[in-house]
């Protein structure tokens, strides 16, 4: 009888809980399932290529096809990307945003809805379902690729209208996500009782207040915080922080200290000194916008002298993530392949843009440059010659022979004597753009060449 009584009490308790806290029960079930899968996901990370030893693929572009098929499309490509020398893929924001199935994710609503809750007008995100996302991450890990999450924590969108005692006017700051995690109200946004503002707002969206302990707890401190859930449950390996101009560098630093993983910030500024400052304060990498704008000026303006300009990779190559195009900006039309030849032979961690690799440029040539980056482009950089049409630089080698890259932006073949690191050594062009195989002199000098509007990369045969 005593056993039966206990059983009835348990049934009553479960029934009461289900009827009064459905989201809470879902959360408990979700957490239990999450804990069971964490060990498998951590094990799957063993054997991943170290981030930075290869090349990152930006695995999306603005307005990829809607309809929930993008995760499946990317999954079909991860093994071939890995075979080509990619070491990580950067995904768009993966959680449910205000525009539901039509959103690119940069207007985040529920950080824990990966396409499994019916809210914001859809169940799936633009890219697919939670199940499809998990399948993609698992397939990427099996292909030895790390997966980088795009983290949007400056602003939120999709909240309900509520009175705001700090401004005296109502605003859209009442967030009630169906995941049952990270509810938000006006005190979690600027202005509030503790903080009036931070570095900046974006697009008129409610500006998340990182000074509030509740916000910090849910973003990175709690055991089921966004940071820890994304890493330990979903299986993400690193972070790309969106619009970091909107909040202080310590936010990124604290997130990184809480969960680790490769981290890079989008500090959109062409000043290399500013990028170096932000990277140092945040203690993470930064996209090298200074390099991007110098390349734009060099190749669009047909003046390679611009490549002499200051860039983050020249100041701190270990913190520079270089790129030729991304989902926000694509201004290098003339000589885009030459720009890739530049970043894939120079210091920094280079990124390939999905559409350049899969649609717009020669995949064969990009694969060749990725191979060159991964196998020859080691050590410090020495710039050997720069003028309006020609750029020649030497990588001095680190556990490899190094290389000489010759970029020719003119309309005719060019030849130039340059000093290498190799004495009495036969060298070849690893791009196949020249069939020369000269032998360096005893003093390490040699004549090399490059075809018009093209490039060559030289190293010992």
C-alpha positions as a Markdown table, in Angstrom:
| # | Residue | x | y | z |
|---|---|---|---|---|
| 1 | Unk | 0.0 | 0.0 | 0.0 |
| 2 | Unk | 2.9 | 2.4 | 0.9 |
| 3 | Unk | 4.5 | 1.7 | -2.5 |
| 4 | Unk | 1.2 | 2.3 | -4.3 |
| 5 | Unk | 0.7 | 5.6 | -2.4 |
| 6 | Unk | 4.2 | 6.8 | -3.5 |
| 7 | Unk | 3.4 | 5.9 | -7.1 |
| 8 | Unk | 0.1 | 7.9 | -7.0 |
| 9 | Unk | 1.9 | 10.9 | -5.5 |
| 10 | Unk | 4.5 | 10.8 | -8.3 |
| 11 | Unk | 1.8 | 10.6 | -11.0 |
| 12 | Unk | 0.0 | 13.6 | -9.5 |
| 13 | Unk | 3.2 | 15.5 | -9.4 |
| 14 | Unk | 4.0 | 14.8 | -13.0 |
| 15 | Unk | 0.5 | 15.6 | -14.1 |
| 16 | Unk | 0.6 | 18.9 | -12.2 |
| 17 | Unk | 4.0 | 19.8 | -13.7 |
| 18 | Unk | 3.0 | 19.0 | -17.2 |
| 19 | Unk | -0.2 | 21.1 | -17.0 |
| 20 | Unk | 1.4 | 24.1 | -15.3 |
| 21 | Unk | 4.9 | 24.2 | -16.8 |
| 22 | Unk | 5.1 | 22.6 | -20.2 |
| 23 | Unk | 8.1 | 24.6 | -21.2 |
| 24 | Unk | 9.9 | 23.7 | -18.0 |
| 25 | Unk | 9.4 | 20.0 | -18.5 |
| 26 | Unk | 10.5 | 20.3 | -22.1 |
| 27 | Unk | 13.6 | 22.0 | -20.8 |
| 28 | Unk | 14.3 | 19.2 | -18.3 |
| 29 | Unk | 13.9 | 16.6 | -21.0 |
| 30 | Unk | 16.0 | 18.6 | -23.4 |
| 31 | Unk | 18.8 | 19.0 | -20.8 |
| 32 | Unk | 18.8 | 15.3 | -20.0 |
| 33 | Unk | 19.1 | 14.5 | -23.7 |
| 34 | Unk | 21.8 | 17.1 | -24.1 |
| 35 | Unk | 23.9 | 15.7 | -21.3 |
| 36 | Unk | 23.7 | 12.2 | -22.8 |
| 37 | Unk | 24.9 | 13.6 | -26.2 |
| 38 | Unk | 27.6 | 15.8 | -24.9 |
| 39 | Unk | 30.1 | 13.0 | -24.5 |
| 40 | Unk | 29.5 | 11.8 | -28.1 |
| 41 | Unk | 30.0 | 15.3 | -29.5 |
| 42 | Unk | 33.2 | 15.9 | -27.5 |
| 43 | Unk | 34.5 | 12.5 | -28.7 |
| 44 | Unk | 33.7 | 13.5 | -32.3 |
| 45 | Unk | 35.9 | 16.5 | -32.0 |
| 46 | Unk | 39.0 | 14.3 | -31.5 |
| 47 | Unk | 41.1 | 14.4 | -34.6 |
| 48 | Unk | 39.8 | 17.6 | -36.0 |
| 49 | Unk | 42.3 | 19.6 | -38.0 |
| 50 | Unk | 43.7 | 22.4 | -35.9 |
| 51 | Unk | 42.0 | 25.7 | -36.8 |
| 52 | Unk | 44.5 | 27.9 | -38.6 |
| 53 | Unk | 46.5 | 25.1 | -40.2 |
| 54 | Unk | 44.3 | 25.2 | -43.3 |
| 55 | Unk | 41.7 | 27.6 | -44.7 |
| 56 | Unk | 38.2 | 28.6 | -43.4 |
| 57 | Unk | 35.2 | 28.3 | -45.7 |
| 58 | Unk | 32.4 | 30.9 | -45.2 |
| 59 | Unk | 29.6 | 28.4 | -45.9 |
| 60 | Unk | 26.9 | 30.8 | -46.9 |
| 61 | Unk | 26.1 | 34.1 | -48.6 |
| 62 | Unk | 23.4 | 36.7 | -48.2 |
| 63 | Unk | 20.0 | 35.4 | -49.1 |
| 64 | Unk | 20.9 | 31.8 | -49.7 |
| 65 | Unk | 17.8 | 30.0 | -51.0 |
| 66 | Unk | 15.0 | 29.8 | -48.4 |
| 67 | Unk | 13.0 | 26.7 | -47.9 |
| 68 | Unk | 15.0 | 24.9 | -45.3 |
| 69 | Unk | 17.5 | 23.1 | -47.6 |
| 70 | Unk | 20.7 | 24.9 | -46.8 |
| 71 | Unk | 22.0 | 22.7 | -44.0 |
| 72 | Unk | 21.6 | 19.7 | -46.3 |
| 73 | Unk | 23.4 | 21.5 | -49.2 |
| 74 | Unk | 26.4 | 22.4 | -47.0 |
| 75 | Unk | 26.5 | 18.8 | -45.5 |
| 76 | Unk | 26.9 | 17.5 | -49.0 |
| 77 | Unk | 30.0 | 19.5 | -49.5 |
| 78 | Unk | 32.0 | 19.2 | -46.3 |
| 79 | Unk | 33.9 | 16.1 | -47.2 |
| 80 | Unk | 35.1 | 17.6 | -50.5 |
| 81 | Unk | 36.0 | 20.9 | -48.8 |
| 82 | Unk | 38.0 | 19.0 | -46.2 |
| 83 | Unk | 39.8 | 17.0 | -49.0 |
| 84 | Unk | 40.7 | 20.4 | -50.6 |
| 85 | Unk | 42.4 | 21.6 | -47.5 |
| 86 | Unk | 39.6 | 23.5 | -45.6 |
| 87 | Unk | 39.9 | 23.1 | -41.8 |
| 88 | Unk | 36.8 | 24.9 | -40.6 |
| 89 | Unk | 33.4 | 26.0 | -41.9 |
| 90 | Unk | 31.6 | 29.2 | -40.7 |
| 91 | Unk | 27.9 | 28.9 | -40.6 |
| 92 | Unk | 25.3 | 31.8 | -40.6 |
| 93 | Unk | 23.4 | 32.4 | -37.3 |
| 94 | Unk | 21.6 | 29.2 | -36.6 |
| 95 | Unk | 18.8 | 30.2 | -34.2 |
| 96 | Unk | 15.2 | 31.4 | -34.9 |
| 97 | Unk | 15.0 | 35.1 | -35.7 |
| 98 | Unk | 12.2 | 37.6 | -36.1 |
| 99 | Unk | 11.5 | 36.8 | -39.8 |
| 100 | Unk | 11.4 | 33.1 | -39.2 |
| 101 | Unk | 11.8 | 31.0 | -42.3 |
| 102 | Unk | 12.9 | 34.1 | -44.3 |
| 103 | Unk | 15.5 | 35.5 | -42.0 |
| 104 | Unk | 19.3 | 35.2 | -42.4 |
| 105 | Unk | 19.5 | 35.0 | -38.6 |
| 106 | Unk | 20.9 | 38.5 | -37.8 |
| 107 | Unk | 17.7 | 39.5 | -36.1 |
| 108 | Unk | 17.8 | 36.9 | -33.3 |
| 109 | Unk | 14.7 | 36.0 | -31.2 |
| 110 | Unk | 15.2 | 32.6 | -29.5 |
| 111 | Unk | 18.8 | 31.5 | -29.2 |
| 112 | Unk | 17.7 | 27.9 | -28.4 |
| 113 | Unk | 15.3 | 27.4 | -31.3 |
| 114 | Unk | 17.3 | 25.8 | -34.1 |
| 115 | Unk | 14.3 | 24.9 | -36.1 |
| 116 | Unk | 12.2 | 22.8 | -33.7 |
| 117 | Unk | 9.6 | 25.3 | -32.3 |
| 118 | Unk | 6.7 | 26.8 | -34.1 |
| 119 | Unk | 7.3 | 30.6 | -33.6 |
| 120 | Unk | 8.0 | 33.6 | -35.6 |
| 121 | Unk | 5.8 | 32.1 | -38.4 |
| 122 | Unk | 7.7 | 28.9 | -38.9 |
| 123 | Unk | 9.1 | 25.8 | -37.3 |
| 124 | Unk | 12.3 | 25.5 | -39.4 |
| 125 | Unk | 14.8 | 28.4 | -39.9 |
| 126 | Unk | 15.6 | 29.6 | -43.4 |
| 127 | Unk | 18.4 | 27.0 | -43.4 |
| 128 | Unk | 16.5 | 23.9 | -42.1 |
| 129 | Unk | 15.6 | 22.0 | -38.9 |
| 130 | Unk | 17.5 | 21.3 | -35.7 |
| 131 | Unk | 17.9 | 17.7 | -36.8 |
| 132 | Unk | 19.4 | 18.8 | -40.1 |
| 133 | Unk | 21.8 | 21.2 | -38.3 |
| 134 | Unk | 23.0 | 18.5 | -36.0 |
| 135 | Unk | 23.5 | 16.1 | -38.9 |
| 136 | Unk | 25.6 | 18.8 | -40.7 |
| 137 | Unk | 27.8 | 19.4 | -37.6 |
| 138 | Unk | 28.3 | 15.6 | -37.1 |
| 139 | Unk | 29.2 | 15.2 | -40.8 |
| 140 | Unk | 31.6 | 18.1 | -40.6 |
| 141 | Unk | 33.3 | 16.6 | -37.6 |
| 142 | Unk | 33.6 | 13.3 | -39.3 |
| 143 | Unk | 35.3 | 15.1 | -42.1 |
| 144 | Unk | 37.7 | 16.6 | -39.5 |
| 145 | Unk | 36.3 | 20.1 | -39.9 |
| 146 | Unk | 35.6 | 22.5 | -37.1 |
| 147 | Unk | 32.3 | 24.4 | -37.1 |
| 148 | Unk | 32.2 | 28.1 | -36.4 |
| 149 | Unk | 28.9 | 29.6 | -35.1 |
| 150 | Unk | 28.0 | 33.2 | -36.1 |
| 151 | Unk | 27.1 | 34.8 | -32.7 |
| 152 | Unk | 24.8 | 37.9 | -32.8 |
| 153 | Unk | 24.6 | 39.3 | -29.2 |
| 154 | Unk | 24.5 | 43.0 | -29.8 |
| 155 | Unk | 20.8 | 43.2 | -30.5 |
| 156 | Unk | 17.6 | 41.2 | -30.5 |
| 157 | Unk | 14.4 | 41.4 | -32.5 |
| 158 | Unk | 10.8 | 40.0 | -32.3 |
| 159 | Unk | 9.9 | 41.0 | -28.8 |
| 160 | Unk | 6.5 | 42.1 | -27.8 |
| 161 | Unk | 5.7 | 45.8 | -26.9 |
| 162 | Unk | 5.9 | 46.7 | -23.3 |
| 163 | Unk | 6.1 | 49.8 | -21.1 |
| 164 | Unk | 9.6 | 50.9 | -20.5 |
| 165 | Unk | 10.1 | 52.7 | -17.1 |
| 166 | Unk | 13.6 | 53.8 | -18.1 |
| 167 | Unk | 12.5 | 55.8 | -21.2 |
| 168 | Unk | 8.9 | 56.5 | -20.5 |
| 169 | Unk | 7.9 | 55.1 | -23.8 |
| 170 | Unk | 6.9 | 51.5 | -24.8 |
| 171 | Unk | 9.4 | 49.4 | -26.7 |
| 172 | Unk | 9.7 | 45.8 | -28.1 |
| 173 | Unk | 11.6 | 44.3 | -25.3 |
| 174 | Unk | 9.3 | 41.6 | -24.0 |
| 175 | Unk | 10.8 | 38.2 | -25.2 |
| 176 | Unk | 9.0 | 35.0 | -24.4 |
| 177 | Unk | 10.8 | 32.2 | -26.4 |
| 178 | Unk | 9.1 | 28.8 | -26.7 |
| 179 | Unk | 12.4 | 27.1 | -25.8 |
| 180 | Unk | 11.8 | 28.3 | -22.2 |
| 181 | Unk | 15.3 | 29.8 | -22.0 |
| 182 | Unk | 16.6 | 33.3 | -21.7 |
| 183 | Unk | 13.3 | 35.3 | -21.3 |
| 184 | Unk | 14.0 | 39.0 | -21.6 |
| 185 | Unk | 12.3 | 42.2 | -20.5 |
| 186 | Unk | 13.1 | 45.9 | -20.6 |
| 187 | Unk | 15.8 | 45.7 | -17.8 |
| 188 | Unk | 17.9 | 43.4 | -20.1 |
| 189 | Unk | 18.3 | 46.1 | -22.8 |
| 190 | Unk | 19.7 | 49.7 | -22.8 |
| 191 | Unk | 18.8 | 51.9 | -21.1 |
| 192 | Unk | 18.2 | 50.3 | -17.7 |
| 193 | Unk | 18.7 | 51.0 | -14.0 |
| 194 | Unk | 22.4 | 50.0 | -14.2 |
| 195 | Unk | 23.6 | 51.0 | -17.7 |
| 196 | Unk | 22.5 | 53.7 | -20.0 |
| 197 | Unk | 24.2 | 52.4 | -23.1 |
| 198 | Unk | 27.3 | 50.6 | -24.5 |
| 199 | Unk | 29.3 | 51.1 | -27.6 |
| 200 | Unk | 26.4 | 51.4 | -30.1 |
| 201 | Unk | 23.0 | 50.2 | -31.3 |
| 202 | Unk | 22.3 | 48.5 | -34.6 |
| 203 | Unk | 19.3 | 49.2 | -36.9 |
| 204 | Unk | 17.0 | 50.4 | -34.2 |
| 205 | Unk | 16.8 | 46.9 | -32.7 |
| 206 | Unk | 16.6 | 46.6 | -28.9 |
| 207 | Unk | 20.2 | 46.8 | -27.6 |
| 208 | Unk | 21.2 | 43.9 | -25.3 |
| 209 | Unk | 22.8 | 45.1 | -22.1 |
| 210 | Unk | 25.8 | 43.0 | -21.3 |
| 211 | Unk | 26.4 | 44.8 | -18.0 |
| 212 | Unk | 23.4 | 43.1 | -16.5 |
| 213 | Unk | 24.3 | 39.9 | -14.5 |
| 214 | Unk | 21.2 | 38.1 | -15.9 |
| 215 | Unk | 22.3 | 38.7 | -19.5 |
| 216 | Unk | 25.8 | 37.6 | -18.7 |
| 217 | Unk | 24.5 | 34.4 | -17.0 |
| 218 | Unk | 22.4 | 33.4 | -20.0 |
| 219 | Unk | 25.0 | 34.3 | -22.6 |
| 220 | Unk | 28.0 | 32.6 | -21.2 |
| 221 | Unk | 28.0 | 31.9 | -17.4 |
| 222 | Unk | 25.2 | 29.4 | -16.8 |
| 223 | Unk | 25.8 | 25.6 | -17.4 |
| 224 | Unk | 23.1 | 25.9 | -20.1 |
| 225 | Unk | 24.1 | 29.4 | -21.3 |
| 226 | Unk | 24.1 | 30.1 | -25.0 |
| 227 | Unk | 27.9 | 29.7 | -25.2 |
| 228 | Unk | 27.9 | 26.4 | -23.3 |
| 229 | Unk | 24.8 | 25.0 | -25.0 |
| 230 | Unk | 26.2 | 25.8 | -28.4 |
| 231 | Unk | 29.5 | 24.1 | -27.6 |
| 232 | Unk | 28.6 | 21.2 | -25.4 |
| 233 | Unk | 25.2 | 20.3 | -26.8 |
| 234 | Unk | 25.1 | 21.4 | -30.4 |
| 235 | Unk | 28.8 | 20.8 | -31.0 |
| 236 | Unk | 30.2 | 24.1 | -32.2 |
| 237 | Unk | 33.9 | 24.5 | -32.0 |
| 238 | Unk | 34.4 | 28.3 | -32.4 |
| 239 | Unk | 32.8 | 31.7 | -32.7 |
| 240 | Unk | 32.4 | 34.5 | -35.2 |
| 241 | Unk | 31.1 | 37.5 | -33.3 |
| 242 | Unk | 28.9 | 39.8 | -35.3 |
| 243 | Unk | 29.1 | 43.6 | -35.1 |
| 244 | Unk | 31.5 | 43.8 | -32.1 |
| 245 | Unk | 31.6 | 47.6 | -32.5 |
| 246 | Unk | 28.3 | 47.5 | -30.7 |
| 247 | Unk | 29.6 | 46.3 | -27.3 |
| 248 | Unk | 32.9 | 46.4 | -25.3 |
| 249 | Unk | 35.7 | 44.0 | -26.1 |
| 250 | Unk | 35.5 | 42.4 | -22.6 |
| 251 | Unk | 32.3 | 40.7 | -23.6 |
| 252 | Unk | 34.0 | 38.6 | -26.2 |
| 253 | Unk | 36.9 | 38.0 | -23.9 |
| 254 | Unk | 34.6 | 36.7 | -21.1 |
| 255 | Unk | 32.7 | 34.5 | -23.5 |
| 256 | Unk | 36.0 | 33.0 | -24.8 |
| 257 | Unk | 37.3 | 32.5 | -21.3 |
| 258 | Unk | 34.1 | 30.7 | -20.3 |
| 259 | Unk | 34.0 | 28.2 | -23.2 |
| 260 | Unk | 37.2 | 28.4 | -25.2 |
| 261 | Unk | 37.3 | 27.7 | -28.9 |
| 262 | Unk | 38.6 | 29.7 | -31.8 |
| 263 | Unk | 37.1 | 33.2 | -31.9 |
| 264 | Unk | 37.1 | 36.0 | -34.4 |
| 265 | Unk | 35.3 | 39.4 | -34.3 |
| 266 | Unk | 33.8 | 41.4 | -37.0 |
| 267 | Unk | 35.2 | 44.9 | -36.2 |
| 268 | Unk | 34.5 | 46.7 | -39.4 |
| 269 | Unk | 37.3 | 49.2 | -39.6 |
| 270 | Unk | 40.0 | 49.7 | -42.2 |
| 271 | Unk | 42.5 | 51.0 | -39.7 |
| 272 | Unk | 45.0 | 48.3 | -38.8 |
| 273 | Unk | 46.0 | 50.0 | -35.6 |
| 274 | Unk | 42.3 | 49.9 | -34.4 |
| 275 | Unk | 42.0 | 46.3 | -35.3 |
| 276 | Unk | 45.1 | 45.5 | -33.4 |
| 277 | Unk | 43.8 | 47.3 | -30.4 |
| 278 | Unk | 40.5 | 45.5 | -30.4 |
| 279 | Unk | 42.0 | 42.1 | -31.0 |
| 280 | Unk | 44.4 | 42.7 | -28.0 |
| 281 | Unk | 41.6 | 43.9 | -25.7 |
| 282 | Unk | 39.2 | 41.0 | -26.7 |
| 283 | Unk | 42.1 | 38.5 | -26.8 |
| 284 | Unk | 40.8 | 36.9 | -30.0 |
| 285 | Unk | 41.3 | 37.2 | -33.7 |
| 286 | Unk | 39.8 | 39.9 | -36.0 |
| 287 | Unk | 38.8 | 40.0 | -39.6 |
| 288 | Unk | 41.6 | 42.0 | -41.4 |
| 289 | Unk | 39.4 | 44.7 | -42.9 |
| 290 | Unk | 42.6 | 46.8 | -43.4 |
| 291 | Unk | 44.0 | 44.1 | -45.7 |
| 292 | Unk | 40.6 | 43.9 | -47.5 |
| 293 | Unk | 40.6 | 47.6 | -48.2 |
| 294 | Unk | 44.2 | 47.7 | -49.3 |
| 295 | Unk | 43.5 | 44.9 | -51.7 |
| 296 | Unk | 40.4 | 46.6 | -53.0 |
| 297 | Unk | 42.4 | 49.8 | -53.7 |
| 298 | Unk | 45.2 | 47.8 | -55.3 |
| 299 | Unk | 43.2 | 45.6 | -57.6 |
| 300 | Unk | 40.2 | 47.8 | -58.3 |
| 301 | Unk | 42.4 | 50.8 | -58.6 |
| 302 | Unk | 45.1 | 49.0 | -60.6 |
| 303 | Unk | 47.9 | 50.1 | -58.3 |
| 304 | Unk | 49.7 | 47.3 | -56.5 |
| 305 | Unk | 51.6 | 50.0 | -54.5 |
| 306 | Unk | 48.6 | 50.0 | -52.2 |
| 307 | Unk | 49.7 | 46.6 | -50.9 |
| 308 | Unk | 52.5 | 48.4 | -49.1 |
| 309 | Unk | 49.8 | 49.8 | -46.7 |
| 310 | Unk | 49.3 | 48.9 | -43.1 |
| 311 | Unk | 47.3 | 45.6 | -42.4 |
| 312 | Unk | 46.6 | 43.6 | -39.3 |
| 313 | Unk | 48.5 | 40.6 | -40.6 |
| 314 | Unk | 51.6 | 42.8 | -40.8 |
| 315 | Unk | 51.2 | 43.8 | -37.1 |
| 316 | Unk | 50.0 | 40.5 | -35.7 |
| 317 | Unk | 49.6 | 37.7 | -38.1 |
| 318 | Unk | 48.4 | 35.2 | -35.5 |
| 319 | Unk | 45.3 | 37.3 | -34.9 |
| 320 | Unk | 44.5 | 38.3 | -38.5 |
| 321 | Unk | 41.7 | 36.5 | -40.4 |
| 322 | Unk | 42.0 | 37.6 | -44.1 |
| 323 | Unk | 39.3 | 37.6 | -46.7 |
| 324 | Unk | 38.6 | 38.7 | -50.3 |
| 325 | Unk | 34.8 | 38.8 | -50.0 |
| 326 | Unk | 32.0 | 37.9 | -47.5 |
| 327 | Unk | 28.2 | 38.1 | -47.2 |
| 328 | Unk | 28.3 | 41.8 | -46.4 |
| 329 | Unk | 30.9 | 43.2 | -48.8 |
| 330 | Unk | 32.2 | 42.1 | -52.2 |
| 331 | Unk | 34.0 | 45.1 | -53.8 |
| 332 | Unk | 36.9 | 43.4 | -55.5 |
| 333 | Unk | 35.8 | 42.6 | -59.0 |
| 334 | Unk | 39.0 | 43.2 | -61.0 |
| 335 | Unk | 41.7 | 40.7 | -60.1 |
| 336 | Unk | 39.7 | 38.8 | -57.5 |
| 337 | Unk | 41.7 | 35.6 | -58.1 |
| 338 | Unk | 44.9 | 37.7 | -57.7 |
| 339 | Unk | 43.6 | 38.9 | -54.4 |
| 340 | Unk | 43.1 | 35.2 | -53.3 |
| 341 | Unk | 46.7 | 34.5 | -54.5 |
| 342 | Unk | 47.7 | 37.3 | -52.1 |
| 343 | Unk | 45.9 | 36.1 | -49.0 |
| 344 | Unk | 46.6 | 32.4 | -49.6 |
| 345 | Unk | 50.4 | 33.0 | -49.9 |
| 346 | Unk | 50.7 | 35.5 | -47.0 |
| 347 | Unk | 50.5 | 35.4 | -43.3 |
| 348 | Unk | 47.1 | 35.3 | -41.5 |
| 349 | Unk | 44.3 | 32.8 | -41.5 |
| 350 | Unk | 42.6 | 33.1 | -44.9 |
| 351 | Unk | 38.9 | 32.7 | -45.6 |
| 352 | Unk | 37.2 | 31.5 | -48.8 |
| 353 | Unk | 33.8 | 32.9 | -49.7 |
| 354 | Unk | 31.3 | 30.2 | -50.7 |
| 355 | Unk | 30.2 | 31.8 | -54.0 |
| 356 | Unk | 33.7 | 32.4 | -55.1 |
| 357 | Unk | 34.6 | 28.8 | -54.6 |
| 358 | Unk | 31.4 | 27.1 | -55.7 |
| 359 | Unk | 30.1 | 29.4 | -58.4 |
| 360 | Unk | 32.1 | 32.4 | -59.5 |
| 361 | Unk | 35.8 | 31.6 | -59.8 |
| 362 | Unk | 37.8 | 28.7 | -60.9 |
| 363 | Unk | 37.5 | 26.0 | -58.3 |
| 364 | Unk | 40.6 | 24.3 | -59.7 |
| 365 | Unk | 42.7 | 27.4 | -59.2 |
| 366 | Unk | 41.4 | 28.0 | -55.7 |
| 367 | Unk | 42.1 | 24.4 | -54.7 |
| 368 | Unk | 45.6 | 24.9 | -56.0 |
| 369 | Unk | 46.1 | 28.0 | -54.0 |
| 370 | Unk | 44.7 | 26.3 | -50.9 |
| 371 | Unk | 47.2 | 23.5 | -51.4 |
| 372 | Unk | 50.0 | 26.1 | -51.7 |
| 373 | Unk | 48.9 | 27.8 | -48.5 |
| 374 | Unk | 48.8 | 24.6 | -46.6 |
| 375 | Unk | 52.1 | 23.1 | -47.9 |
| 376 | Unk | 54.4 | 26.0 | -48.8 |
| 377 | Unk | 53.3 | 29.2 | -47.2 |
| 378 | Unk | 55.2 | 29.1 | -44.0 |
| 379 | Unk | 57.4 | 31.5 | -42.0 |
| 380 | Unk | 57.8 | 35.3 | -42.0 |
| 381 | Unk | 57.2 | 37.5 | -45.1 |
| 382 | Unk | 59.7 | 39.6 | -47.0 |
| 383 | Unk | 58.4 | 41.9 | -49.6 |
| 384 | Unk | 60.9 | 41.9 | -52.5 |
| 385 | Unk | 59.4 | 44.3 | -55.0 |
| 386 | Unk | 56.3 | 46.4 | -55.5 |
| 387 | Unk | 55.3 | 48.8 | -58.2 |
| 388 | Unk | 52.1 | 49.8 | -60.0 |
| 389 | Unk | 51.8 | 46.5 | -61.9 |
| 390 | Unk | 54.0 | 44.0 | -60.0 |
| 391 | Unk | 54.2 | 42.6 | -56.5 |
| 392 | Unk | 56.7 | 40.0 | -55.4 |
| 393 | Unk | 57.1 | 38.6 | -51.9 |
| 394 | Unk | 58.9 | 35.7 | -50.2 |
| 395 | Unk | 57.7 | 33.5 | -47.4 |
| 396 | Unk | 60.8 | 32.4 | -45.6 |
| 397 | Unk | 59.6 | 29.0 | -44.6 |
| 398 | Unk | 58.7 | 27.2 | -41.3 |
| 399 | Unk | 58.9 | 23.5 | -41.4 |
| 400 | Unk | 58.7 | 23.8 | -45.2 |
| 401 | Unk | 60.7 | 25.4 | -48.0 |
| 402 | Unk | 58.7 | 28.6 | -48.2 |
| 403 | Unk | 57.8 | 30.3 | -51.5 |
| 404 | Unk | 58.0 | 33.3 | -53.7 |
| 405 | Unk | 54.8 | 34.7 | -55.0 |
| 406 | Unk | 54.8 | 37.0 | -58.1 |
| 407 | Unk | 51.5 | 38.9 | -58.9 |
| 408 | Unk | 51.3 | 40.6 | -62.3 |
| 409 | Unk | 48.5 | 43.0 | -62.8 |
| 410 | Unk | 49.6 | 44.3 | -66.2 |
| 411 | Unk | 48.5 | 43.2 | -69.7 |
| 412 | Unk | 51.8 | 41.6 | -70.6 |
| 413 | Unk | 54.2 | 38.9 | -69.3 |
| 414 | Unk | 56.7 | 40.2 | -66.7 |
| 415 | Unk | 60.1 | 38.9 | -65.6 |
| 416 | Unk | 62.1 | 39.9 | -62.6 |
| 417 | Unk | 65.3 | 38.9 | -60.8 |
| 418 | Unk | 64.7 | 38.2 | -57.2 |
| 419 | Unk | 66.6 | 36.9 | -54.2 |
| 420 | Unk | 65.3 | 33.6 | -52.7 |
| 421 | Unk | 66.3 | 31.5 | -49.7 |
| 422 | Unk | 67.6 | 28.7 | -51.9 |
| 423 | Unk | 71.1 | 28.3 | -53.3 |
| 424 | Unk | 71.8 | 26.2 | -56.4 |
| 425 | Unk | 68.3 | 24.8 | -56.3 |
| 426 | Unk | 65.9 | 24.0 | -59.1 |
| 427 | Unk | 62.5 | 25.7 | -58.5 |
| 428 | Unk | 59.2 | 25.5 | -60.3 |
| 429 | Unk | 55.9 | 27.4 | -60.4 |
| 430 | Unk | 53.4 | 25.4 | -58.4 |
| 431 | Unk | 50.4 | 27.1 | -60.1 |
| 432 | Unk | 51.2 | 25.8 | -63.5 |
| 433 | Unk | 51.0 | 29.3 | -65.0 |
| 434 | Unk | 54.6 | 29.2 | -66.0 |
| 435 | Unk | 56.6 | 26.1 | -67.3 |
| 436 | Unk | 59.9 | 27.6 | -66.3 |
| 437 | Unk | 62.1 | 25.5 | -64.0 |
| 438 | Unk | 65.1 | 27.7 | -63.4 |
| 439 | Unk | 68.0 | 26.9 | -61.0 |
| 440 | Unk | 68.9 | 29.5 | -58.4 |
| 441 | Unk | 72.5 | 30.9 | -58.4 |
| 442 | Unk | 75.0 | 30.3 | -55.7 |
| 443 | Unk | 74.0 | 33.7 | -54.3 |
| 444 | Unk | 70.3 | 32.6 | -54.2 |
| 445 | Unk | 69.2 | 34.9 | -57.1 |
| 446 | Unk | 67.0 | 33.7 | -59.9 |
| 447 | Unk | 64.8 | 35.1 | -62.7 |
| 448 | Unk | 61.1 | 34.3 | -62.4 |
| 449 | Unk | 58.1 | 35.3 | -64.5 |
| 450 | Unk | 54.4 | 35.8 | -64.3 |
| 451 | Unk | 51.7 | 36.0 | -67.1 |
| 452 | Unk | 49.4 | 39.0 | -67.6 |
| 453 | Unk | 46.7 | 39.5 | -65.0 |
| 454 | Unk | 47.9 | 36.4 | -63.2 |
| 455 | Unk | 50.4 | 35.1 | -60.7 |
| 456 | Unk | 53.0 | 32.4 | -60.1 |
| 457 | Unk | 54.2 | 30.8 | -56.9 |
| 458 | Unk | 57.8 | 29.4 | -56.9 |
| 459 | Unk | 59.4 | 26.8 | -54.6 |
| 460 | Unk | 62.0 | 24.1 | -54.8 |
| 461 | Unk | 60.9 | 21.3 | -57.2 |
